[in-house]
PDB file with SEQRES, HELIX, SHEET and CRYST1 records, atoms N, CA, C and O in Angstrom:
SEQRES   1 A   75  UNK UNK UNK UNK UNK UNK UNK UNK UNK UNK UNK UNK UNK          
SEQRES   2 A   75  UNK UNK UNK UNK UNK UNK UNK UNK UNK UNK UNK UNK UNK          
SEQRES   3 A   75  UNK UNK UNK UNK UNK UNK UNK UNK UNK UNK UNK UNK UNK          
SEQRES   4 A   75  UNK UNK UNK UNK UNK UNK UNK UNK UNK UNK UNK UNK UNK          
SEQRES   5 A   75  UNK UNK UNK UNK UNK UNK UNK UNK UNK UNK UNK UNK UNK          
SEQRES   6 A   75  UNK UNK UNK UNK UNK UNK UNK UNK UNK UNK                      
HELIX    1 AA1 UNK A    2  UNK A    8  1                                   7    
HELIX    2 AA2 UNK A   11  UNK A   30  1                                  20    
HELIX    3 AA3 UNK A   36  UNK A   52  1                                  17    
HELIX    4 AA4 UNK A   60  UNK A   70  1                                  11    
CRYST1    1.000    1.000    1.000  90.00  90.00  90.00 P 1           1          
ATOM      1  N   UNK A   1     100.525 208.892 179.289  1.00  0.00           N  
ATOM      2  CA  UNK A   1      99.937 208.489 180.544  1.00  0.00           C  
ATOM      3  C   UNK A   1      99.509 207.027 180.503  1.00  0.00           C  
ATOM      4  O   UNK A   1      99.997 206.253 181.326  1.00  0.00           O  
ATOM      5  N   UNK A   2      98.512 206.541 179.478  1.00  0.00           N  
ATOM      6  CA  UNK A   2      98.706 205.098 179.250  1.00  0.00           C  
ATOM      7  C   UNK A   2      99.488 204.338 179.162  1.00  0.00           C  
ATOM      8  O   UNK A   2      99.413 203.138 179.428  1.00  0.00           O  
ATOM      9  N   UNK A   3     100.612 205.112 178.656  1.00  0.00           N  
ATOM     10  CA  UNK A   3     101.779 203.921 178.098  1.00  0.00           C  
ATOM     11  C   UNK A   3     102.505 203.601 179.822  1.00  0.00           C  
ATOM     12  O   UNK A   3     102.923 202.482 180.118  1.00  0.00           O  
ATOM     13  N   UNK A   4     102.541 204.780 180.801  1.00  0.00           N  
ATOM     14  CA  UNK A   4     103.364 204.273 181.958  1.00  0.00           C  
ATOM     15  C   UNK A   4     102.378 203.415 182.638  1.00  0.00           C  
ATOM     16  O   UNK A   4     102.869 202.570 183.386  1.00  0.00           O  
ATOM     17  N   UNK A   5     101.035 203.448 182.537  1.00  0.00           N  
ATOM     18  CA  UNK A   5     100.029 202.538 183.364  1.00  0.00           C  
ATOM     19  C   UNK A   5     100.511 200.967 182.977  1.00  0.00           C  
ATOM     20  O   UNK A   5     100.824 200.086 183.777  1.00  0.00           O  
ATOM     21  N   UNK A   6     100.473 200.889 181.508  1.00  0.00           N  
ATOM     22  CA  UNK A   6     100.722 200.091 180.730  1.00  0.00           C  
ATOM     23  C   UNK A   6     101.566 199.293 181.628  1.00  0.00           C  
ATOM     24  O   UNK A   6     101.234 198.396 182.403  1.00  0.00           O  
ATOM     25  N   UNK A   7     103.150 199.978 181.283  1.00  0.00           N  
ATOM     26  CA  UNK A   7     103.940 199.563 181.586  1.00  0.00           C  
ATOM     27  C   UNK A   7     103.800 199.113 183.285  1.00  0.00           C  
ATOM     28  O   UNK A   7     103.601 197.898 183.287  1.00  0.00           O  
ATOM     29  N   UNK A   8     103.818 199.431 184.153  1.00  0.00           N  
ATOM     30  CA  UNK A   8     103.844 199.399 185.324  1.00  0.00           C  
ATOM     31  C   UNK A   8     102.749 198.546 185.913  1.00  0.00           C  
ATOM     32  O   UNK A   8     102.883 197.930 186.971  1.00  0.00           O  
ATOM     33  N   UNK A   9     101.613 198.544 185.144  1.00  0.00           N  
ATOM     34  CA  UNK A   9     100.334 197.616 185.707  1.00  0.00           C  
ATOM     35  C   UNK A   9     100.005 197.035 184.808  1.00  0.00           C  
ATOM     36  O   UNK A   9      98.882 197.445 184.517  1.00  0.00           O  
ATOM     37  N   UNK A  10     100.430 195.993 183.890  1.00  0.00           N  
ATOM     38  CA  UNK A  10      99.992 195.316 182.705  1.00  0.00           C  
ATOM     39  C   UNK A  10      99.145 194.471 183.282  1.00  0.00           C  
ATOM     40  O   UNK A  10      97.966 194.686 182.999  1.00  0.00           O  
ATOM     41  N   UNK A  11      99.375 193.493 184.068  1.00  0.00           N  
ATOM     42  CA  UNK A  11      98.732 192.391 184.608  1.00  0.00           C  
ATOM     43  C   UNK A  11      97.485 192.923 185.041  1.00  0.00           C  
ATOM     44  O   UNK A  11      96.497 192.397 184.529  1.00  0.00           O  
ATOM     45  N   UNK A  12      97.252 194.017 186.018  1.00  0.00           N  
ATOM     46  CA  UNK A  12      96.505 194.261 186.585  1.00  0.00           C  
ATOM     47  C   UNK A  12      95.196 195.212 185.863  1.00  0.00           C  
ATOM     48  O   UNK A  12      94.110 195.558 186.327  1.00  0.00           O  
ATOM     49  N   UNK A  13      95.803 195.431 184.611  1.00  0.00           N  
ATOM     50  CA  UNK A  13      94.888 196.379 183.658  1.00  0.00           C  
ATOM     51  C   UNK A  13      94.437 194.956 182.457  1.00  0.00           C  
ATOM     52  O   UNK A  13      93.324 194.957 181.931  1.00  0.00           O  
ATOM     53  N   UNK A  14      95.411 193.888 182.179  1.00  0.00           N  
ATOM     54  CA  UNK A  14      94.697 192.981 181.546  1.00  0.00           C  
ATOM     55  C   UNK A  14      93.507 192.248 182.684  1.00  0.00           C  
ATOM     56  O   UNK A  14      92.328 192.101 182.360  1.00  0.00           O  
ATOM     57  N   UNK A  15      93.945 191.919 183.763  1.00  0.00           N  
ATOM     58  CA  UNK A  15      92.814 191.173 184.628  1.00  0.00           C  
ATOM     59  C   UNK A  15      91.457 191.892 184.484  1.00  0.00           C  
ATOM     60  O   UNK A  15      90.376 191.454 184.091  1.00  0.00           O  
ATOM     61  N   UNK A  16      91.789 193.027 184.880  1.00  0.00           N  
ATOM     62  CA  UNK A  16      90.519 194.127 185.495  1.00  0.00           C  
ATOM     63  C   UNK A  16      89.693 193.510 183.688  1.00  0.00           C  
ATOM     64  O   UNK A  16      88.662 192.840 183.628  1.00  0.00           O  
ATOM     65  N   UNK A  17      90.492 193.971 182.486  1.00  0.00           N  
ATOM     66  CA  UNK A  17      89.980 193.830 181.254  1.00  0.00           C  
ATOM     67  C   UNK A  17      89.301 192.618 181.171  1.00  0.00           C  
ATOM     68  O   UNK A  17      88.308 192.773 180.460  1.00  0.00           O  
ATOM     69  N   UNK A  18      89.404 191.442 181.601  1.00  0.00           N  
ATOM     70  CA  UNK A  18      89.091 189.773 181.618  1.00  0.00           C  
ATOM     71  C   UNK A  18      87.886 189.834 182.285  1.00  0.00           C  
ATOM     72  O   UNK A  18      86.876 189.231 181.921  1.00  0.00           O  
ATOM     73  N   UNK A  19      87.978 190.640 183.376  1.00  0.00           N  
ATOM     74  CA  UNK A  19      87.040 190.539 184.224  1.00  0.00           C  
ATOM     75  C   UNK A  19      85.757 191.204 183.893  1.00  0.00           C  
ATOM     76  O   UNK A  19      84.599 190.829 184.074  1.00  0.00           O  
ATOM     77  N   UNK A  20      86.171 192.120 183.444  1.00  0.00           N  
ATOM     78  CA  UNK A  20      85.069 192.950 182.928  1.00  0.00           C  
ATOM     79  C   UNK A  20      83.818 192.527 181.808  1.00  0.00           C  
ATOM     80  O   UNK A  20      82.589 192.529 181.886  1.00  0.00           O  
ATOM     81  N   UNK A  21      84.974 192.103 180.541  1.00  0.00           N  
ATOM     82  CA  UNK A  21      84.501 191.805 180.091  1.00  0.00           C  
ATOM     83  C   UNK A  21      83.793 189.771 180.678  1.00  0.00           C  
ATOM     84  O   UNK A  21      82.625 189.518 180.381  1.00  0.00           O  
ATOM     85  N   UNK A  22      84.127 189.326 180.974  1.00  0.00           N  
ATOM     86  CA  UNK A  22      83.484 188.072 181.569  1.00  0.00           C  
ATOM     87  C   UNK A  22      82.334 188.229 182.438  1.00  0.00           C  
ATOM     88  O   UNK A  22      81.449 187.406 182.675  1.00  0.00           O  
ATOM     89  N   UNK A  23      82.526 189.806 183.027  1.00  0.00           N  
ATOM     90  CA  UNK A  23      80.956 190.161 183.899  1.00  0.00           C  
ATOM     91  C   UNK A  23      80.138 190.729 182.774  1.00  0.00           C  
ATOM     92  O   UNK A  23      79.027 191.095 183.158  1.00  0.00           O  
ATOM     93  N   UNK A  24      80.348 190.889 181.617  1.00  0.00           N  
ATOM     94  CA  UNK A  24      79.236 191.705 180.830  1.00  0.00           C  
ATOM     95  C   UNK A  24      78.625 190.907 180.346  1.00  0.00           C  
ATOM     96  O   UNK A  24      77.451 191.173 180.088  1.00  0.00           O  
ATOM     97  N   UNK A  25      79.228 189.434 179.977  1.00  0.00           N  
ATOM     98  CA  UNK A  25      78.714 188.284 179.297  1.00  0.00           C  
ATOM     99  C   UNK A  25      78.076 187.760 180.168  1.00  0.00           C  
ATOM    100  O   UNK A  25      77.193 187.112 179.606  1.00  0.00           O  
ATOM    101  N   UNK A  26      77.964 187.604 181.758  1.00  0.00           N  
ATOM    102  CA  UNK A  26      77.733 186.973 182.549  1.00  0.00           C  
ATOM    103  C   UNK A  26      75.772 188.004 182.465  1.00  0.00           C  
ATOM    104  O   UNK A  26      74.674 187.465 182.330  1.00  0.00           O  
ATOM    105  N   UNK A  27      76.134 189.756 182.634  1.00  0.00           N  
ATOM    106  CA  UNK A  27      75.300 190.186 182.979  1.00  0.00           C  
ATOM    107  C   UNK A  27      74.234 190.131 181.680  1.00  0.00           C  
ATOM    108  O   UNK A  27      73.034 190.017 181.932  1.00  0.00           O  
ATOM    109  N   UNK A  28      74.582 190.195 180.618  1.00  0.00           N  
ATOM    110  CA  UNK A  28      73.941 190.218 179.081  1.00  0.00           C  
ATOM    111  C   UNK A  28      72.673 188.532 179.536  1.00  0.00           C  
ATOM    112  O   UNK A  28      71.501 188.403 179.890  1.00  0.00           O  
ATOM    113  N   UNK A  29      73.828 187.601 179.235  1.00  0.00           N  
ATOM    114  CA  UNK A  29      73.324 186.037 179.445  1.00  0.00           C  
ATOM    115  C   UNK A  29      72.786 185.604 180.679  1.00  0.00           C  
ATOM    116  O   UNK A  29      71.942 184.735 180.460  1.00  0.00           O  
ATOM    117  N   UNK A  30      72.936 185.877 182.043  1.00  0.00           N  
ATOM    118  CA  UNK A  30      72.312 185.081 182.731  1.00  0.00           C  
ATOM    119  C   UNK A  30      71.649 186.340 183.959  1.00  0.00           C  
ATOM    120  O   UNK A  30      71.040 186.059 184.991  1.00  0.00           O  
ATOM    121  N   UNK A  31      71.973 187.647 183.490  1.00  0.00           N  
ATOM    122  CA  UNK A  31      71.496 188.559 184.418  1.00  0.00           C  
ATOM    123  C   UNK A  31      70.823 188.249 185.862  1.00  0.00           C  
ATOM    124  O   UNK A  31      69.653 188.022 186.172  1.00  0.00           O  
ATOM    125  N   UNK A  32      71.647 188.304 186.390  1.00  0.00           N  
ATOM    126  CA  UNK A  32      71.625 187.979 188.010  1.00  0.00           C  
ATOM    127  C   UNK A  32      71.468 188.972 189.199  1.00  0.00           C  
ATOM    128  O   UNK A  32      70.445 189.249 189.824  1.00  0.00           O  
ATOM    129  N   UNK A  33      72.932 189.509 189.381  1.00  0.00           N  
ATOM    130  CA  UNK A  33      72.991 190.387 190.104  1.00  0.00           C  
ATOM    131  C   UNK A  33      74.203 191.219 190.008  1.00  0.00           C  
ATOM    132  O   UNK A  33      75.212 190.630 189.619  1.00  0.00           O  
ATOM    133  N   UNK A  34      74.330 192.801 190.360  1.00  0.00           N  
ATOM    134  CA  UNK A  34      75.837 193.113 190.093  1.00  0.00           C  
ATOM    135  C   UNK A  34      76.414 192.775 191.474  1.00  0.00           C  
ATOM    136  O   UNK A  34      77.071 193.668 192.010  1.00  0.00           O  
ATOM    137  N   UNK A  35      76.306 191.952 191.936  1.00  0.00           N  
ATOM    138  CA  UNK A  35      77.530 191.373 193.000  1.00  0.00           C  
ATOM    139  C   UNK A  35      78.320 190.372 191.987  1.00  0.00           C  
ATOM    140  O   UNK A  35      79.373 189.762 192.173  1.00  0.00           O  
ATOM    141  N   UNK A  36      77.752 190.396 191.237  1.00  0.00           N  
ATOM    142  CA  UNK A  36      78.392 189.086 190.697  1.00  0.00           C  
ATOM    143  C   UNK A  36      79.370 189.678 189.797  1.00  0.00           C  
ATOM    144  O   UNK A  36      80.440 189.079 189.695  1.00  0.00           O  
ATOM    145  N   UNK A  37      79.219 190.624 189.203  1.00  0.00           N  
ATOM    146  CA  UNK A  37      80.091 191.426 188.206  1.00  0.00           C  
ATOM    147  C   UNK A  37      80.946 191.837 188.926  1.00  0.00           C  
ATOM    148  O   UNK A  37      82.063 191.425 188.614  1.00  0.00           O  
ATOM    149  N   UNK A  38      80.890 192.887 190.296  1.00  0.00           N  
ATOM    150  CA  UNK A  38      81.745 192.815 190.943  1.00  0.00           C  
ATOM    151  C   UNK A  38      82.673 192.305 191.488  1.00  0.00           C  
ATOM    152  O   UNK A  38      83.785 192.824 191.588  1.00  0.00           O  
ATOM    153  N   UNK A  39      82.347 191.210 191.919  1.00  0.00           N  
ATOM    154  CA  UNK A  39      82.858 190.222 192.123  1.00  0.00           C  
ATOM    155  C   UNK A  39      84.064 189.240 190.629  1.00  0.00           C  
ATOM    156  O   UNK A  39      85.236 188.875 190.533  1.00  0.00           O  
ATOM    157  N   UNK A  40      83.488 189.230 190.236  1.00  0.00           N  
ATOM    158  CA  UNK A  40      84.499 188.987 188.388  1.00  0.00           C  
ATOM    159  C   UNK A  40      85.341 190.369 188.157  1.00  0.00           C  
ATOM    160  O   UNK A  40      86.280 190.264 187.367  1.00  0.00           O  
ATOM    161  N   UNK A  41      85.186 191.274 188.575  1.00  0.00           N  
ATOM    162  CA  UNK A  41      86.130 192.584 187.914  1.00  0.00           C  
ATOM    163  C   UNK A  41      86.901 191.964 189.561  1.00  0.00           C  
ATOM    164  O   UNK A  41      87.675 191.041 189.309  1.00  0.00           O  
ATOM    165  N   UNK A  42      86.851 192.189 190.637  1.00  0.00           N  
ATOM    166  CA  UNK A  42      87.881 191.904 191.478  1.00  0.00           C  
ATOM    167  C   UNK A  42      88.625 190.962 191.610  1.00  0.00           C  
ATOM    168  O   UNK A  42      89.756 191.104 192.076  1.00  0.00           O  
ATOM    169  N   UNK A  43      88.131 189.784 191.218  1.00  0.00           N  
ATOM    170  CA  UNK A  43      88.887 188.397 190.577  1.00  0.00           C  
ATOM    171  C   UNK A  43      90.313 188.847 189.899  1.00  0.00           C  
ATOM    172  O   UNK A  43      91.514 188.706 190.132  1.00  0.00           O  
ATOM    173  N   UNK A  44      89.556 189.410 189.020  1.00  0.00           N  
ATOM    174  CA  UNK A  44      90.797 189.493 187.807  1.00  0.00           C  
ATOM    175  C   UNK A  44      91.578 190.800 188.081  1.00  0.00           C  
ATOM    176  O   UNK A  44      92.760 190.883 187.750  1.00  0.00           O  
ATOM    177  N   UNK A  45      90.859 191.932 188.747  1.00  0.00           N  
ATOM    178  CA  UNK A  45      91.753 192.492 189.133  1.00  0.00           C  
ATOM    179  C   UNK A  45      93.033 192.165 190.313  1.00  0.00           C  
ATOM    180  O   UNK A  45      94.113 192.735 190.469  1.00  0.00           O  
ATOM    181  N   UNK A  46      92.381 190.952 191.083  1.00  0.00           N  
ATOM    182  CA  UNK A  46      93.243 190.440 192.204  1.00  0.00           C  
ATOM    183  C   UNK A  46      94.462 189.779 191.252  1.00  0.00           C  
ATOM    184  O   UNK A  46      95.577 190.245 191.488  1.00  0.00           O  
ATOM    185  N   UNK A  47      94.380 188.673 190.127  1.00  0.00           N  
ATOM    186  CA  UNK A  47      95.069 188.253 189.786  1.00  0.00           C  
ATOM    187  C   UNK A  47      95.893 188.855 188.588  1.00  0.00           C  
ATOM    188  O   UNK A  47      96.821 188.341 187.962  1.00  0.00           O  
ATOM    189  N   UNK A  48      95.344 189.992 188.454  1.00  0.00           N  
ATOM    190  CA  UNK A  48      96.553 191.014 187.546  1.00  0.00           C  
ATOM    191  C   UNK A  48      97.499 191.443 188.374  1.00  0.00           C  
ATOM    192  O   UNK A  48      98.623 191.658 187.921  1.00  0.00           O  
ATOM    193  N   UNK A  49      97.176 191.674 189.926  1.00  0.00           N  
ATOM    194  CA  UNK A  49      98.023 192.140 190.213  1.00  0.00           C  
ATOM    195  C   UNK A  49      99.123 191.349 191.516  1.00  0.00           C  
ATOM    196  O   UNK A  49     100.070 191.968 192.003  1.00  0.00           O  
ATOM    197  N   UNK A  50      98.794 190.033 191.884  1.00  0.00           N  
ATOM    198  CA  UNK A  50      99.459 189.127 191.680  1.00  0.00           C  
ATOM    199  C   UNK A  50     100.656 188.951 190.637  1.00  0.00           C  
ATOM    200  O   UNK A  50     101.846 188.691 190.816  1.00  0.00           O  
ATOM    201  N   UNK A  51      99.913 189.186 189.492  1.00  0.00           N  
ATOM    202  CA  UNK A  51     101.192 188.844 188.143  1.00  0.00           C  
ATOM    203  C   UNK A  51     102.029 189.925 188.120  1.00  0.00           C  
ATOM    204  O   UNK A  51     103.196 189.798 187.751  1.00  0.00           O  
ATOM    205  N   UNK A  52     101.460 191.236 188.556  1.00  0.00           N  
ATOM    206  CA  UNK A  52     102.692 192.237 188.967  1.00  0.00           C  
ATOM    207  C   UNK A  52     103.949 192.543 189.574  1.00  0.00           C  
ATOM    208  O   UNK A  52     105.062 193.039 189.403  1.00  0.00           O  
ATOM    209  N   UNK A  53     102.931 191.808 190.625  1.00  0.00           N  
ATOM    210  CA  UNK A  53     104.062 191.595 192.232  1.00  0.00           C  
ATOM    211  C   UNK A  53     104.831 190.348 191.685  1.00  0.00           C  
ATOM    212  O   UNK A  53     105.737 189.916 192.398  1.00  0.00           O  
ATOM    213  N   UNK A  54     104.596 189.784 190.616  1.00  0.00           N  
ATOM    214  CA  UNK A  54     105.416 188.456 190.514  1.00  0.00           C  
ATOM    215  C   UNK A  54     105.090 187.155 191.105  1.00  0.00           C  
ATOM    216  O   UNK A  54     105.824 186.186 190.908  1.00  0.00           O  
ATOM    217  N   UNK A  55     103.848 187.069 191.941  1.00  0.00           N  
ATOM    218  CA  UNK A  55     103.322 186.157 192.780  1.00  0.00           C  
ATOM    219  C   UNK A  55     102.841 184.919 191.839  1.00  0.00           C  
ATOM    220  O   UNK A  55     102.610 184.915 190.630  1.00  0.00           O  
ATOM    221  N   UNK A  56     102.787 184.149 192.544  1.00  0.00           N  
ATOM    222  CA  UNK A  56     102.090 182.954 192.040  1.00  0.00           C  
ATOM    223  C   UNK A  56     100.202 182.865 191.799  1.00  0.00           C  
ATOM    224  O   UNK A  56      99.518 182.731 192.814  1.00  0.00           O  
ATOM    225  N   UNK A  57      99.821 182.913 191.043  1.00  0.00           N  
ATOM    226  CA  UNK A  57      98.475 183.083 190.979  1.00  0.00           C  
ATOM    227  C   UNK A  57      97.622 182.153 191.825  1.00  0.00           C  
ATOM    228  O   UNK A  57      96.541 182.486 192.311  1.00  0.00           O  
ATOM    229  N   UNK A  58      98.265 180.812 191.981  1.00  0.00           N  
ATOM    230  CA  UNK A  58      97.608 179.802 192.300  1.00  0.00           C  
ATOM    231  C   UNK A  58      98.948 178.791 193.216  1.00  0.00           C  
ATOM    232  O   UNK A  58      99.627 177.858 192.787  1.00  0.00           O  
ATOM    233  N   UNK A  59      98.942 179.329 194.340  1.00  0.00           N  
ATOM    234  CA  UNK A  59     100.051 178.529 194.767  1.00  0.00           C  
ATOM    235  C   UNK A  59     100.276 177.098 195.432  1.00  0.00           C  
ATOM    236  O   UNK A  59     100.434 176.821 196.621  1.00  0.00           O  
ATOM    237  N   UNK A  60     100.239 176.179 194.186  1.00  0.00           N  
ATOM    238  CA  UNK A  60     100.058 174.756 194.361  1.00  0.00           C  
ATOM    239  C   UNK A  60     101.302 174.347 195.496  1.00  0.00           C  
ATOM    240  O   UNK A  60     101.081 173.470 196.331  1.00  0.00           O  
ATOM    241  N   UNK A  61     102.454 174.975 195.451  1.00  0.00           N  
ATOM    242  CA  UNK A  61     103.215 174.234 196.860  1.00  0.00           C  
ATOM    243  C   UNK A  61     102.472 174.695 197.895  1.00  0.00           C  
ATOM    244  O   UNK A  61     101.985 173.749 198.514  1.00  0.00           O  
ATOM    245  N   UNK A  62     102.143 175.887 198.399  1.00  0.00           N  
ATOM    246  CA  UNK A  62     101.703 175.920 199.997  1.00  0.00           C  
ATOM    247  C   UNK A  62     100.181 174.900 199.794  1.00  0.00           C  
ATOM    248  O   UNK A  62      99.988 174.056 200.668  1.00  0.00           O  
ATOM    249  N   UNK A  63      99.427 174.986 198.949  1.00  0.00           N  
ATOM    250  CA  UNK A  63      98.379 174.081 198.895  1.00  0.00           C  
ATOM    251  C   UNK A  63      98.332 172.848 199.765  1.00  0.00           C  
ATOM    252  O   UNK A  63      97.682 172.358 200.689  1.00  0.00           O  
ATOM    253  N   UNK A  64      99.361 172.607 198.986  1.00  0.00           N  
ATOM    254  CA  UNK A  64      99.703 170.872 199.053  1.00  0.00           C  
ATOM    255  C   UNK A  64     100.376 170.933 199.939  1.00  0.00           C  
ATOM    256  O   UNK A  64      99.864 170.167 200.756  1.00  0.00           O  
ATOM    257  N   UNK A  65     101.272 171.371 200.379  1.00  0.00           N  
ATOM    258  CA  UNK A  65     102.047 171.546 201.986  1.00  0.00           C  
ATOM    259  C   UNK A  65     100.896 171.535 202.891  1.00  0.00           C  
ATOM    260  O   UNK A  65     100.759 170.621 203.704  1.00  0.00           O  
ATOM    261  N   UNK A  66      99.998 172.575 202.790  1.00  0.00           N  
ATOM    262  CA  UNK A  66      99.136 172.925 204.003  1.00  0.00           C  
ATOM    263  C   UNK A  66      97.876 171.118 204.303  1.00  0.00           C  
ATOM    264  O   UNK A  66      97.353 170.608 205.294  1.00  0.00           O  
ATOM    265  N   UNK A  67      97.927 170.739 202.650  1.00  0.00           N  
ATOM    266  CA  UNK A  67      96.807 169.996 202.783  1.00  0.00           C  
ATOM    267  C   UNK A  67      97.241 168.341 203.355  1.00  0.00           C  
ATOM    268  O   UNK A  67      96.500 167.359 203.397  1.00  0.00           O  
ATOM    269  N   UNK A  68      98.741 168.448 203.776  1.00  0.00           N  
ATOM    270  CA  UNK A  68      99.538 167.078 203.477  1.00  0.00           C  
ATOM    271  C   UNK A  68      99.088 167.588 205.342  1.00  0.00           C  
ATOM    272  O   UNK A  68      98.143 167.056 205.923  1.00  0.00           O  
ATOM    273  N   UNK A  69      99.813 168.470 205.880  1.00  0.00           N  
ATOM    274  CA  UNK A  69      99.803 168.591 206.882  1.00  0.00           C  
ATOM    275  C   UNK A  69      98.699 168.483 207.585  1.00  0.00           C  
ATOM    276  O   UNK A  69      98.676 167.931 208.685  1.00  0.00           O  
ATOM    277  N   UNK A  70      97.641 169.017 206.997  1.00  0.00           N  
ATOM    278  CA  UNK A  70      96.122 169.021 207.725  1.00  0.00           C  
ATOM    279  C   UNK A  70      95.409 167.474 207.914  1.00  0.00           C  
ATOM    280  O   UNK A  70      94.851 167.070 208.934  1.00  0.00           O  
ATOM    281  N   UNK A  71      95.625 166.602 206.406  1.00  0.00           N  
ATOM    282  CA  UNK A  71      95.073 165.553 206.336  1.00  0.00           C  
ATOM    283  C   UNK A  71      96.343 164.689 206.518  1.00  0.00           C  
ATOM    284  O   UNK A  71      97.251 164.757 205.689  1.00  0.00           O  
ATOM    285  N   UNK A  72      96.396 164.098 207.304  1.00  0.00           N  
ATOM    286  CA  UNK A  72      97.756 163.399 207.837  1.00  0.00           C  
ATOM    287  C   UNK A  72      96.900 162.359 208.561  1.00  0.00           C  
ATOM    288  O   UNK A  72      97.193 162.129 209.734  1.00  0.00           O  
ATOM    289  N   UNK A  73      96.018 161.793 208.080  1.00  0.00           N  
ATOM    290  CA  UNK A  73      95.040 159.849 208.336  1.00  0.00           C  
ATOM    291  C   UNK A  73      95.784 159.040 208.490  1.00  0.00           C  
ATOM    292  O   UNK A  73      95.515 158.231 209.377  1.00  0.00           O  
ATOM    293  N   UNK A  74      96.846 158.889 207.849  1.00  0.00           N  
ATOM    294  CA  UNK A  74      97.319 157.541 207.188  1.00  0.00           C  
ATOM    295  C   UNK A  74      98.440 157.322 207.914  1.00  0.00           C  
ATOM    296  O   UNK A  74      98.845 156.166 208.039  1.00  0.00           O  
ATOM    297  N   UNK A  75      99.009 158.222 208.411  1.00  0.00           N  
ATOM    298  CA  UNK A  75     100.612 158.387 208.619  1.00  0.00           C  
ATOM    299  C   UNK A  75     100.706 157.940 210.181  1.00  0.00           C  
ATOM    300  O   UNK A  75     101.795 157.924 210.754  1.00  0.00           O  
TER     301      UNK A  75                                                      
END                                                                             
């Protein structure tokens, strides 16, 4: 049963893992609030599963497309 999760959701079972653990350090060291942990497990769960779908995690062309277009001062 692990091994097909594995297989099929790697990204999204390493993120959730990143995240988790980055909210425990967060909650141990600066104990805040659990929005904030929440918030870090959905992070990384968002971008595990991004890496699933094959997506770009961080998609610097539409960025820069959108930001050329928006800020257009000069032109």
């Amino acid at each position: 049963m692990l091994n097909g999760l594995w297989e099929h959701y790697k990204g999204t079972m390493v993120g959730l893992g990143i995240g988790v653990f980055l909210g425990i350090i967060y909650l141990i060291f600066g104990f805040w609030d659990m929005l904030v942990f929440a918030f870090l497990v959905a992070v990384g769960g968002h971008i595990g599963h991004k890496i699933d779908r094959g997506e770009d995690v961080l998609p610097l062309k539409e960025l820069s497309h959108w930001l050329s277009e928006r800020w257009n001062l000069f032109r």
